[in-house]
């Protein structure tokens, strides 16, 4: 019996054991329990890069933030120019929403990290996805990172070290699969440790780490190191003030590191935005190993065709925006008004500057404007938003939670989008708003600098303070009263290039640099 045959039999046995668990029994018919010879995915003729895009969320299945949107868009934007495949944990939502999946490999146990099954599925448009199946780690109620009460899962270190280790095993060609990537594209702390596992194992795979938000570093107690398969000599690379930092481990061991905007890449090398990692990032930048690529948005953000909108419009004819504004006002219980409509579409967290919005809201109302807010997040900020709406009935209204259709209609009907973020690695909302003719009012930080041209496609203010936001809002009111200027800015915003084509080309160049570093 050959080694490959033995590997397949082991994989099949492991798959059968997992499929018999209560968590997977309901979906048993959808999973092939025999490992077939190869994964039978069409080979990428003429495409130089074999890339495994490793991610903890993907909007096709489950989304907690902008990372989910990027994961759904970037691999698709690149798949005609690279052999792109996605690896994602087998959350309950993934297994429920995917089509038929077939087991094609497995990862062995390592320290306290359990063995997992790797299954393959193909999305409707042909994008290949590998699903890491481990019911005890991933099939739960809640988001990828927190439980239903909003508390981080107690075993997040094991959950995401397992994902990272699986990526490294696949890259080493040791998962029993017929396809091996030449490059791992890792995203944020949940899979950053893969770069360390790759280097520690001696694998020749290249690793690119994209930092979507440096503030989230994946910090865990140092005493978990042995459980994660991290030796005494390896701990130093992950040490962050006595804790293990998954993100730091990725930054140290990845061949290249990038962020999601040019300005943010520069800002995180200084103490103010470096979150304690600025010196390390500065050293990587000095070696040419740190760069920034502004995110794009996908083609569904088109006011001419978006099925979420009650009335379509275009840059040539924006009359439909008034109809969308009426729908938004009705949805939020606000009366018709000739004044401007301001919107907030955001997670309600300290980073996003909602306290600044609440401080400035009285001036918006006094000047004849209305404000609508959608989002959820930190309980104290949610309470502050509710109180604001209670104080100004008929002028301020809020929806605590999220609704995709309502959010898109807000972009299509509001005149201005408030984004007073204290920091913003890239931001997608400002680009969604611009595509729909809604002008962002944003703090000049991170990706907001790179995507908002002050006085042309939106408005910028330089300090994350209520007075600075207030002055910027006054500029917006003056512009609103000048219909010709308002129309010109709206057209400029709608015409601003923001698709994935440009970013995709930059990523291909970065893939080349990353693989050359290992050559």
Short mmCIF file of C-alpha atoms in Angstrom, two decimals:
data_model
loop_
_atom_site.label_atom_id
_atom_site.label_comp_id
_atom_site.label_asym_id
_atom_site.label_seq_id
_atom_site.Cartn_x
_atom_site.Cartn_y
_atom_site.Cartn_z
CA UNK A 1 0.00 0.00 0.00
CA UNK A 2 1.45 3.36 -1.04
CA UNK A 3 1.92 6.25 1.39
CA UNK A 4 -0.63 8.30 -0.54
CA UNK A 5 -3.22 5.52 -0.34
CA UNK A 6 -2.63 5.18 3.41
CA UNK A 7 -3.04 8.95 3.79
CA UNK A 8 -6.34 8.87 1.93
CA UNK A 9 -7.65 6.03 4.09
CA UNK A 10 -6.69 7.92 7.25
CA UNK A 11 -8.44 11.03 5.92
CA UNK A 12 -11.54 9.04 5.06
CA UNK A 13 -11.66 7.47 8.52
CA UNK A 14 -11.26 10.84 10.20
CA UNK A 15 -13.99 12.31 7.99
CA UNK A 16 -16.38 9.50 8.87
CA UNK A 17 -15.77 10.03 12.60
CA UNK A 18 -16.48 13.74 12.35
CA UNK A 19 -19.53 13.34 10.15
CA UNK A 20 -21.08 11.06 12.78
CA UNK A 21 -21.03 13.78 15.40
CA UNK A 22 -24.30 15.47 16.33
CA UNK A 23 -23.15 18.78 14.92
CA UNK A 24 -22.64 17.40 11.40
CA UNK A 25 -25.24 14.64 11.24
CA UNK A 26 -27.89 16.94 9.76
CA UNK A 27 -25.54 17.77 6.88
CA UNK A 28 -24.09 14.28 6.38
CA UNK A 29 -25.58 13.77 2.94
CA UNK A 30 -23.87 16.90 1.67
CA UNK A 31 -20.34 15.80 2.54
CA UNK A 32 -18.58 13.07 0.55
CA UNK A 33 -16.88 10.84 3.07
CA UNK A 34 -14.26 9.36 0.79
CA UNK A 35 -11.14 11.24 -0.18
CA UNK A 36 -11.01 11.15 -3.96
CA UNK A 37 -7.75 11.13 -5.92
CA UNK A 38 -7.08 14.84 -6.15
CA UNK A 39 -9.42 17.73 -5.66
CA UNK A 40 -10.51 17.83 -9.31
CA UNK A 41 -10.36 21.59 -9.55
CA UNK A 42 -9.48 22.88 -13.00
CA UNK A 43 -5.81 23.77 -13.09
CA UNK A 44 -4.90 27.39 -13.64
CA UNK A 45 -3.30 27.34 -17.06
CA UNK A 46 -1.03 30.30 -17.60
CA UNK A 47 -1.40 31.66 -14.06
CA UNK A 48 1.91 31.85 -12.24
CA UNK A 49 0.76 32.22 -8.63
CA UNK A 50 -0.95 29.47 -6.61
CA UNK A 51 -2.42 31.40 -3.69
CA UNK A 52 -4.29 30.15 -0.64
CA UNK A 53 -6.26 33.09 0.74
CA UNK A 54 -6.66 32.30 4.45
CA UNK A 55 -9.40 34.18 6.25
CA UNK A 56 -11.61 33.99 9.34
CA UNK A 57 -14.73 35.44 7.70
CA UNK A 58 -16.16 35.81 4.21
CA UNK A 59 -19.32 37.70 3.29
CA UNK A 60 -20.61 34.76 1.20
CA UNK A 61 -21.03 32.87 4.46
CA UNK A 62 -20.49 34.98 7.56
CA UNK A 63 -19.38 38.57 8.11
CA UNK A 64 -18.37 40.51 11.20
CA UNK A 65 -16.74 43.50 9.51
CA UNK A 66 -15.08 44.84 6.39
CA UNK A 67 -12.69 41.88 6.26
CA UNK A 68 -15.62 39.71 5.21
CA UNK A 69 -16.28 41.98 2.22
CA UNK A 70 -12.63 41.97 1.19
CA UNK A 71 -12.47 38.17 1.44
CA UNK A 72 -15.48 37.89 -0.85
CA UNK A 73 -14.11 40.35 -3.41
CA UNK A 74 -10.31 40.20 -3.68
CA UNK A 75 -9.93 36.47 -4.55
CA UNK A 76 -12.58 36.91 -7.22
CA UNK A 77 -10.85 39.97 -8.63
CA UNK A 78 -7.60 38.01 -8.97
CA UNK A 79 -8.73 34.56 -10.03
CA UNK A 80 -8.31 35.24 -13.77
CA UNK A 81 -4.70 36.20 -13.11
CA UNK A 82 -3.77 33.79 -10.31
CA UNK A 83 -4.87 30.38 -9.04
CA UNK A 84 -6.84 31.71 -6.05
CA UNK A 85 -8.44 29.44 -3.45
CA UNK A 86 -9.89 30.34 -0.06
CA UNK A 87 -9.50 28.58 3.29
CA UNK A 88 -12.12 29.34 5.96
CA UNK A 89 -13.16 27.61 9.20
CA UNK A 90 -16.21 25.38 9.00
CA UNK A 91 -18.55 27.57 11.02
CA UNK A 92 -22.15 26.46 11.23
CA UNK A 93 -23.12 29.21 8.77
CA UNK A 94 -20.51 28.00 6.28
CA UNK A 95 -21.78 24.42 6.35
CA UNK A 96 -25.40 25.54 6.13
CA UNK A 97 -24.92 27.97 3.25
CA UNK A 98 -22.47 26.15 1.06
CA UNK A 99 -23.30 23.68 -1.68
CA UNK A 100 -22.15 20.07 -1.61
CA UNK A 101 -18.70 19.66 -0.12
CA UNK A 102 -16.23 16.83 -0.52
CA UNK A 103 -13.51 15.78 1.91
CA UNK A 104 -10.09 15.99 0.27
CA UNK A 105 -7.58 15.98 3.11
CA UNK A 106 -6.84 16.39 6.77
CA UNK A 107 -4.50 18.10 9.20
CA UNK A 108 -2.98 16.11 12.08
CA UNK A 109 -3.24 17.02 15.73
CA UNK A 110 -0.41 19.20 17.00
CA UNK A 111 0.17 19.87 20.70
CA UNK A 112 -3.34 20.74 21.97
CA UNK A 113 -4.58 21.62 18.48
CA UNK A 114 -7.04 18.98 17.26
CA UNK A 115 -6.93 17.15 13.96
CA UNK A 116 -9.24 18.57 11.32
CA UNK A 117 -10.78 17.53 8.04
CA UNK A 118 -10.36 19.67 4.93
CA UNK A 119 -13.33 19.75 2.60
CA UNK A 120 -13.68 21.36 -0.80
CA UNK A 121 -16.60 23.24 -2.31
CA UNK A 122 -17.06 25.61 -5.23
CA UNK A 123 -19.12 28.79 -5.03
CA UNK A 124 -21.72 29.51 -7.67
CA UNK A 125 -19.33 31.59 -9.73
CA UNK A 126 -16.59 28.94 -9.64
CA UNK A 127 -14.38 30.22 -6.80
CA UNK A 128 -12.83 27.22 -4.99
CA UNK A 129 -13.16 27.20 -1.20
CA UNK A 130 -11.55 24.86 1.32
CA UNK A 131 -13.48 24.43 4.56
CA UNK A 132 -11.65 23.43 7.74
CA UNK A 133 -14.06 21.10 9.54
CA UNK A 134 -13.69 20.76 13.29
CA UNK A 135 -17.12 20.85 14.97
CA UNK A 136 -15.84 21.28 18.52
CA UNK A 137 -14.05 24.48 17.53
CA UNK A 138 -16.22 26.14 14.91
CA UNK A 139 -19.85 25.00 14.96
CA UNK A 140 -21.35 27.39 17.50
CA UNK A 141 -23.91 30.13 17.87
CA UNK A 142 -22.33 33.56 17.64
CA UNK A 143 -19.86 35.38 15.43
CA UNK A 144 -16.48 34.01 14.38
CA UNK A 145 -14.87 35.75 17.34
CA UNK A 146 -17.44 36.23 20.11
CA UNK A 147 -20.39 34.39 21.62
CA UNK A 148 -24.02 35.48 21.58
CA UNK A 149 -23.35 37.71 24.59
CA UNK A 150 -20.52 39.50 22.80
CA UNK A 151 -17.74 37.89 24.82
CA UNK A 152 -14.66 36.45 23.06
CA UNK A 153 -14.67 32.68 22.87
CA UNK A 154 -12.53 31.34 25.72
CA UNK A 155 -10.67 29.01 23.34
CA UNK A 156 -9.99 31.53 20.57
CA UNK A 157 -6.26 30.87 20.83
CA UNK A 158 -6.78 27.20 19.98
CA UNK A 159 -9.48 27.94 17.37
CA UNK A 160 -7.34 30.28 15.32
CA UNK A 161 -4.01 28.59 15.95
CA UNK A 162 -5.71 25.53 14.45
CA UNK A 163 -6.68 27.54 11.38
CA UNK A 164 -3.14 28.90 11.11
CA UNK A 165 -1.57 25.49 11.54
CA UNK A 166 -3.88 24.01 8.90
CA UNK A 167 -2.77 26.65 6.39
CA UNK A 168 0.87 25.82 7.11
CA UNK A 169 0.25 22.08 6.71
CA UNK A 170 -1.46 22.66 3.36
CA UNK A 171 1.41 24.89 2.23
CA UNK A 172 3.89 22.17 3.16
CA UNK A 173 2.02 19.64 1.01
CA UNK A 174 1.27 17.47 4.04
CA UNK A 175 -2.54 17.57 4.05
CA UNK A 176 -3.08 14.71 1.60
CA UNK A 177 -4.22 17.11 -1.15
CA UNK A 178 -3.11 17.20 -4.78
CA UNK A 179 -2.85 21.01 -4.78
CA UNK A 180 -0.19 22.93 -2.88
CA UNK A 181 -0.04 26.73 -2.77
CA UNK A 182 3.18 28.58 -3.37
CA UNK A 183 1.96 31.55 -1.34
CA UNK A 184 -0.22 31.98 1.72
CA UNK A 185 -2.14 35.27 1.80
CA UNK A 186 -2.95 35.68 5.49
CA UNK A 187 -5.45 38.18 6.83
CA UNK A 188 -5.27 39.74 10.30
CA UNK A 189 -4.46 38.08 13.60
CA UNK A 190 -6.73 34.98 13.34
CA UNK A 191 -4.44 33.42 10.72
CA UNK A 192 -1.23 35.45 11.19
CA UNK A 193 0.38 32.63 13.19
CA UNK A 194 0.48 30.57 9.98
CA UNK A 195 3.58 32.51 8.91
CA UNK A 196 5.33 31.39 12.10
CA UNK A 197 4.27 27.76 11.70
CA UNK A 198 5.53 27.84 8.10
CA UNK A 199 8.94 29.15 9.12
CA UNK A 200 9.26 26.84 12.14
CA UNK A 201 8.49 23.80 9.98
CA UNK A 202 11.12 24.71 7.39
CA UNK A 203 8.54 24.95 4.60
CA UNK A 204 9.55 26.96 1.55
CA UNK A 205 6.09 28.52 1.09
CA UNK A 206 5.91 32.31 0.88
CA UNK A 207 3.73 34.29 3.28
CA UNK A 208 2.04 37.65 2.82
CA UNK A 209 0.28 39.09 5.87
CA UNK A 210 -2.36 41.77 5.33
CA UNK A 211 -3.17 43.88 8.40
CA UNK A 212 -6.76 45.08 8.17
CA UNK A 213 -6.77 46.60 11.65
CA UNK A 214 -3.67 46.73 13.84
CA UNK A 215 -5.74 47.39 16.96
CA UNK A 216 -6.81 43.72 17.03
CA UNK A 217 -3.68 41.70 17.71
CA UNK A 218 -4.86 38.34 19.02
CA UNK A 219 -3.40 38.58 22.54
CA UNK A 220 -3.41 35.46 24.72
CA UNK A 221 -1.76 34.30 27.96
CA UNK A 222 1.85 33.20 27.55
CA UNK A 223 1.15 29.96 29.42
CA UNK A 224 -0.82 28.75 26.38
CA UNK A 225 2.35 28.53 24.30
CA UNK A 226 2.88 24.80 24.81
CA UNK A 227 -0.76 24.06 23.92
CA UNK A 228 -0.26 25.90 20.64
CA UNK A 229 2.95 24.05 19.79
CA UNK A 230 5.16 27.07 20.47
CA UNK A 231 8.54 26.16 21.96
CA UNK A 232 10.51 28.15 24.51
CA UNK A 233 12.88 29.49 21.86
CA UNK A 234 9.97 30.56 19.66
CA UNK A 235 8.06 32.59 22.23
CA UNK A 236 10.15 35.73 21.92
CA UNK A 237 8.89 36.43 18.41
CA UNK A 238 5.32 36.51 19.75
CA UNK A 239 5.98 38.29 23.04
CA UNK A 240 3.96 41.44 23.63
CA UNK A 241 4.37 42.69 27.20
CA UNK A 242 4.25 39.18 28.58
CA UNK A 243 1.44 37.94 26.35
CA UNK A 244 1.43 36.03 23.08
CA UNK A 245 0.53 38.22 20.10
CA UNK A 246 -0.56 36.23 17.05
CA UNK A 247 -0.28 39.35 14.92
CA UNK A 248 3.26 40.08 16.09
CA UNK A 249 4.23 36.52 15.23
CA UNK A 250 2.89 37.05 11.74
CA UNK A 251 4.66 40.38 11.28
CA UNK A 252 7.97 38.88 12.37
CA UNK A 253 7.77 35.77 10.18
CA UNK A 254 5.89 36.85 7.02
CA UNK A 255 7.96 37.59 3.93
CA UNK A 256 5.92 40.71 3.23
CA UNK A 257 3.42 42.70 5.31
CA UNK A 258 0.89 45.11 3.89
CA UNK A 259 -2.04 47.17 5.11
CA UNK A 260 -5.23 48.25 3.40
CA UNK A 261 -4.23 51.82 2.57
CA UNK A 262 -1.06 53.72 1.80
CA UNK A 263 -1.53 56.30 4.56
CA UNK A 264 -2.25 53.69 7.23
CA UNK A 265 0.95 51.83 6.29
CA UNK A 266 2.89 55.00 7.07
CA UNK A 267 0.92 55.85 10.23
CA UNK A 268 1.45 52.49 11.95
CA UNK A 269 5.23 52.95 11.94
CA UNK A 270 4.81 55.79 14.46
CA UNK A 271 3.78 55.43 18.13
CA UNK A 272 0.42 57.22 17.80
CA UNK A 273 -1.07 54.54 15.52
CA UNK A 274 1.43 51.72 15.97
CA UNK A 275 -0.40 50.01 18.85
CA UNK A 276 2.91 49.11 20.47
CA UNK A 277 4.24 47.46 17.29
CA UNK A 278 5.52 50.62 15.62
CA UNK A 279 9.22 49.83 16.08
CA UNK A 280 8.85 46.37 14.59
CA UNK A 281 6.81 47.74 11.70
CA UNK A 282 9.27 50.55 11.16
CA UNK A 283 12.09 48.01 10.85
CA UNK A 284 10.09 46.00 8.33
CA UNK A 285 9.32 49.18 6.37
CA UNK A 286 13.01 50.10 6.29
CA UNK A 287 13.72 46.72 4.67
CA UNK A 288 11.03 47.28 2.05
CA UNK A 289 8.76 44.67 3.61
CA UNK A 290 5.79 46.91 4.52
CA UNK A 291 3.43 48.49 1.99
CA UNK A 292 -0.13 49.73 1.60
CA UNK A 293 -2.81 48.89 -0.96
CA UNK A 294 -6.18 50.65 -0.80
CA UNK A 295 -9.13 48.26 -0.77
CA UNK A 296 -11.70 48.29 -3.53
CA UNK A 297 -15.44 47.67 -3.61
CA UNK A 298 -17.23 45.16 -5.79
CA UNK A 299 -19.45 45.77 -8.79
CA UNK A 300 -22.70 45.20 -6.87
CA UNK A 301 -22.34 48.79 -5.64
CA UNK A 302 -23.91 50.27 -8.76
CA UNK A 303 -26.86 52.67 -8.38
CA UNK A 304 -28.04 51.76 -11.88
CA UNK A 305 -28.63 48.10 -11.03
CA UNK A 306 -28.50 47.50 -7.25
CA UNK A 307 -31.54 45.36 -6.45
CA UNK A 308 -31.71 46.77 -2.91
CA UNK A 309 -32.72 50.21 -4.16
CA UNK A 310 -36.38 51.11 -4.75
CA UNK A 311 -35.36 53.54 -7.52
CA UNK A 312 -32.23 53.36 -9.66
CA UNK A 313 -30.21 56.34 -10.85
CA UNK A 314 -26.91 57.16 -12.52
CA UNK A 315 -24.23 59.83 -12.60
CA UNK A 316 -25.98 61.32 -15.63
CA UNK A 317 -29.36 61.45 -13.91
CA UNK A 318 -29.49 61.57 -10.11
CA UNK A 319 -33.21 62.29 -9.69
CA UNK A 320 -33.68 58.80 -8.25
CA UNK A 321 -31.72 59.81 -5.16
CA UNK A 322 -34.70 61.90 -3.98
CA UNK A 323 -36.93 58.84 -4.16
CA UNK A 324 -34.42 56.79 -2.16
CA UNK A 325 -34.22 59.60 0.41
CA UNK A 326 -38.00 59.48 0.86
CA UNK A 327 -37.82 55.71 1.43
CA UNK A 328 -35.10 56.21 4.03
CA UNK A 329 -37.04 58.89 5.88
CA UNK A 330 -40.15 56.72 5.94
CA UNK A 331 -38.17 53.70 7.15
CA UNK A 332 -36.79 55.76 10.05
CA UNK A 333 -40.08 57.49 10.81
CA UNK A 334 -38.83 60.96 9.84
CA UNK A 335 -40.96 63.61 8.09
CA UNK A 336 -40.15 64.96 4.65
CA UNK A 337 -37.64 67.78 4.70
CA UNK A 338 -35.88 70.14 2.33
CA UNK A 339 -32.77 70.09 4.50
CA UNK A 340 -29.84 67.71 4.06
CA UNK A 341 -29.99 64.13 5.25
CA UNK A 342 -26.92 62.92 7.17
CA UNK A 343 -26.23 59.22 7.68
CA UNK A 344 -24.07 56.99 9.86
CA UNK A 345 -23.51 53.40 8.69
CA UNK A 346 -21.03 51.99 11.15
CA UNK A 347 -20.15 49.67 13.96
CA UNK A 348 -21.03 51.57 17.13
CA UNK A 349 -17.61 51.44 18.74
CA UNK A 350 -15.20 54.00 20.17
CA UNK A 351 -12.92 53.81 17.13
CA UNK A 352 -15.69 55.12 14.87
CA UNK A 353 -16.13 58.39 16.78
CA UNK A 354 -19.86 58.06 17.44
CA UNK A 355 -19.45 60.25 20.53
CA UNK A 356 -18.29 63.04 18.23
CA UNK A 357 -21.34 62.53 16.04
CA UNK A 358 -23.60 62.73 19.08
CA UNK A 359 -21.87 65.95 20.20
CA UNK A 360 -22.42 67.59 16.79
CA UNK A 361 -25.95 66.28 16.17
CA UNK A 362 -27.65 69.23 17.95
CA UNK A 363 -26.03 71.65 15.47
CA UNK A 364 -27.15 69.47 12.54
CA UNK A 365 -30.73 69.55 13.81
CA UNK A 366 -30.64 73.29 14.59
CA UNK A 367 -29.47 74.03 11.04
CA UNK A 368 -32.36 72.07 9.52
CA UNK A 369 -30.67 68.73 8.90
CA UNK A 370 -31.76 65.23 9.77
CA UNK A 371 -29.64 62.31 10.94
CA UNK A 372 -30.20 58.57 10.53
CA UNK A 373 -27.93 55.96 12.16
CA UNK A 374 -27.62 52.21 11.62
CA UNK A 375 -25.25 49.86 13.41
CA UNK A 376 -24.53 47.92 16.56
CA UNK A 377 -21.60 47.48 18.88
CA UNK A 378 -20.61 48.63 22.34
CA UNK A 379 -23.59 48.82 24.72
CA UNK A 380 -22.72 52.27 26.09
CA UNK A 381 -22.49 53.75 22.59
CA UNK A 382 -25.72 52.06 21.54
CA UNK A 383 -27.36 53.66 24.60
CA UNK A 384 -25.91 57.06 23.68
CA UNK A 385 -27.33 56.77 20.16
CA UNK A 386 -30.76 55.75 21.47
CA UNK A 387 -30.79 58.73 23.83
CA UNK A 388 -29.90 61.06 20.97
CA UNK A 389 -32.83 59.78 18.92
CA UNK A 390 -35.14 60.16 21.94
CA UNK A 391 -34.07 63.78 22.43
CA UNK A 392 -34.68 64.78 18.80
CA UNK A 393 -37.76 62.95 17.51
CA UNK A 394 -38.49 63.84 13.92
CA UNK A 395 -34.89 64.85 13.31
CA UNK A 396 -32.75 61.93 14.53
CA UNK A 397 -33.58 58.25 14.23
CA UNK A 398 -31.55 55.10 14.79
CA UNK A 399 -31.70 51.41 13.97
CA UNK A 400 -29.61 49.35 16.39
CA UNK A 401 -28.51 46.34 14.41
CA UNK A 402 -27.81 45.92 10.73
CA UNK A 403 -29.90 45.50 7.62
CA UNK A 404 -28.12 45.35 4.25
CA UNK A 405 -31.04 46.71 2.25
CA UNK A 406 -31.62 49.64 4.58
CA UNK A 407 -27.91 50.45 4.70
CA UNK A 408 -27.63 50.55 0.91
CA UNK A 409 -30.69 52.76 0.68
CA UNK A 410 -29.10 55.12 3.19
CA UNK A 411 -26.04 55.47 0.97
CA UNK A 412 -28.33 56.06 -2.01
CA UNK A 413 -30.58 58.61 -0.28
CA UNK A 414 -28.46 60.53 2.21
CA UNK A 415 -26.61 63.66 1.19
CA UNK A 416 -23.70 63.20 3.59
CA UNK A 417 -22.07 60.29 5.40
CA UNK A 418 -20.46 61.00 8.78
CA UNK A 419 -17.17 59.12 9.37
CA UNK A 420 -15.34 60.79 12.29
CA UNK A 421 -13.23 57.67 12.91
CA UNK A 422 -10.36 58.11 15.33
CA UNK A 423 -8.38 55.78 13.08
CA UNK A 424 -9.41 53.96 9.94
CA UNK A 425 -7.08 51.47 8.23
CA UNK A 426 -9.03 51.78 5.00
CA UNK A 427 -12.77 52.06 5.41
CA UNK A 428 -15.29 50.86 2.86
CA UNK A 429 -18.33 52.92 3.79
CA UNK A 430 -16.89 56.11 2.33
CA UNK A 431 -16.40 54.36 -1.01
CA UNK A 432 -19.88 52.85 -0.93
CA UNK A 433 -21.26 56.32 -0.23
CA UNK A 434 -19.28 57.95 -3.03
CA UNK A 435 -20.42 55.34 -5.55
CA UNK A 436 -24.01 56.26 -4.65
CA UNK A 437 -23.46 60.03 -4.68
CA UNK A 438 -23.38 60.53 -0.91
CA UNK A 439 -20.49 62.77 0.19
CA UNK A 440 -18.33 61.54 3.09
CA UNK A 441 -17.47 63.88 5.98
CA UNK A 442 -14.43 62.15 7.40
CA UNK A 443 -11.52 62.52 9.79
CA UNK A 444 -8.28 62.75 7.80
CA UNK A 445 -6.74 59.47 8.90
CA UNK A 446 -5.65 56.21 7.27
CA UNK A 447 -7.55 55.16 4.19
CA UNK A 448 -9.91 58.12 4.46
CA UNK A 449 -7.03 60.35 3.36
CA UNK A 450 -6.41 58.11 0.36
CA UNK A 451 -10.04 57.90 -0.79
CA UNK A 452 -11.63 61.29 0.01
CA UNK A 453 -10.43 64.33 -1.95
CA UNK A 454 -11.33 67.26 0.29
CA UNK A 455 -13.75 69.62 -1.38
CA UNK A 456 -14.03 67.38 -4.45
CA UNK A 457 -15.38 63.94 -3.49
CA UNK A 458 -16.14 64.73 0.15
CA UNK A 459 -14.88 66.67 3.15
CA UNK A 460 -11.98 66.04 5.53
CA UNK A 461 -11.17 67.46 8.97
CA UNK A 462 -7.80 67.14 10.65
CA UNK A 463 -8.48 66.44 14.33
CA UNK A 464 -10.72 63.78 15.89
CA UNK A 465 -12.54 66.44 17.92
CA UNK A 466 -16.14 67.62 17.99
CA UNK A 467 -15.22 71.21 17.08
CA UNK A 468 -13.32 70.07 13.98
CA UNK A 469 -16.23 67.88 12.91
CA UNK A 470 -18.63 70.73 13.59
CA UNK A 471 -16.73 73.08 11.29
CA UNK A 472 -16.65 70.44 8.57
CA UNK A 473 -20.41 69.91 8.88
CA UNK A 474 -20.86 73.67 8.44
CA UNK A 475 -18.89 73.43 5.19
CA UNK A 476 -21.22 70.67 4.08
CA UNK A 477 -24.29 72.80 4.81
CA UNK A 478 -22.82 75.65 2.74
CA UNK A 479 -22.16 73.28 -0.13
CA UNK A 480 -25.67 71.84 0.09
CA UNK A 481 -27.11 75.33 -0.40
CA UNK A 482 -25.06 75.77 -3.60
CA UNK A 483 -26.86 73.31 -5.86
CA UNK A 484 -24.33 73.55 -8.68
CA UNK A 485 -21.36 72.81 -6.42
CA UNK A 486 -23.24 70.02 -4.67
CA UNK A 487 -24.10 68.39 -7.99
CA UNK A 488 -20.51 68.68 -9.22
CA UNK A 489 -19.10 67.07 -6.08
CA UNK A 490 -21.70 64.33 -6.25
CA UNK A 491 -20.71 63.53 -9.83
CA UNK A 492 -17.00 63.55 -8.94
CA UNK A 493 -17.63 61.15 -6.06
CA UNK A 494 -19.65 58.77 -8.23
CA UNK A 495 -16.97 58.76 -10.93
CA UNK A 496 -14.06 58.13 -8.54
CA UNK A 497 -12.35 54.81 -9.46
CA UNK A 498 -12.89 52.41 -6.58
CA UNK A 499 -13.18 48.94 -8.08
CA UNK A 500 -10.87 46.02 -7.36
CA UNK A 501 -9.04 46.14 -10.71
CA UNK A 502 -6.47 48.69 -9.55
CA UNK A 503 -5.98 47.06 -6.15
CA UNK A 504 -5.80 43.64 -7.81
CA UNK A 505 -2.91 44.72 -10.01
CA UNK A 506 -1.05 46.02 -6.97
CA UNK A 507 -1.65 42.72 -5.15
CA UNK A 508 -0.28 40.73 -8.08
CA UNK A 509 2.89 42.83 -7.95
CA UNK A 510 3.08 42.24 -4.20
CA UNK A 511 2.60 38.48 -4.70
CA UNK A 512 5.56 38.54 -7.08
CA UNK A 513 7.75 40.38 -4.57
CA UNK A 514 6.68 37.99 -1.81
CA UNK A 515 7.52 34.85 -3.76
CA UNK A 516 10.82 36.31 -4.94
CA UNK A 517 11.82 36.78 -1.30
CA UNK A 518 11.71 32.98 -0.88
CA UNK A 519 13.43 32.17 -4.17
#
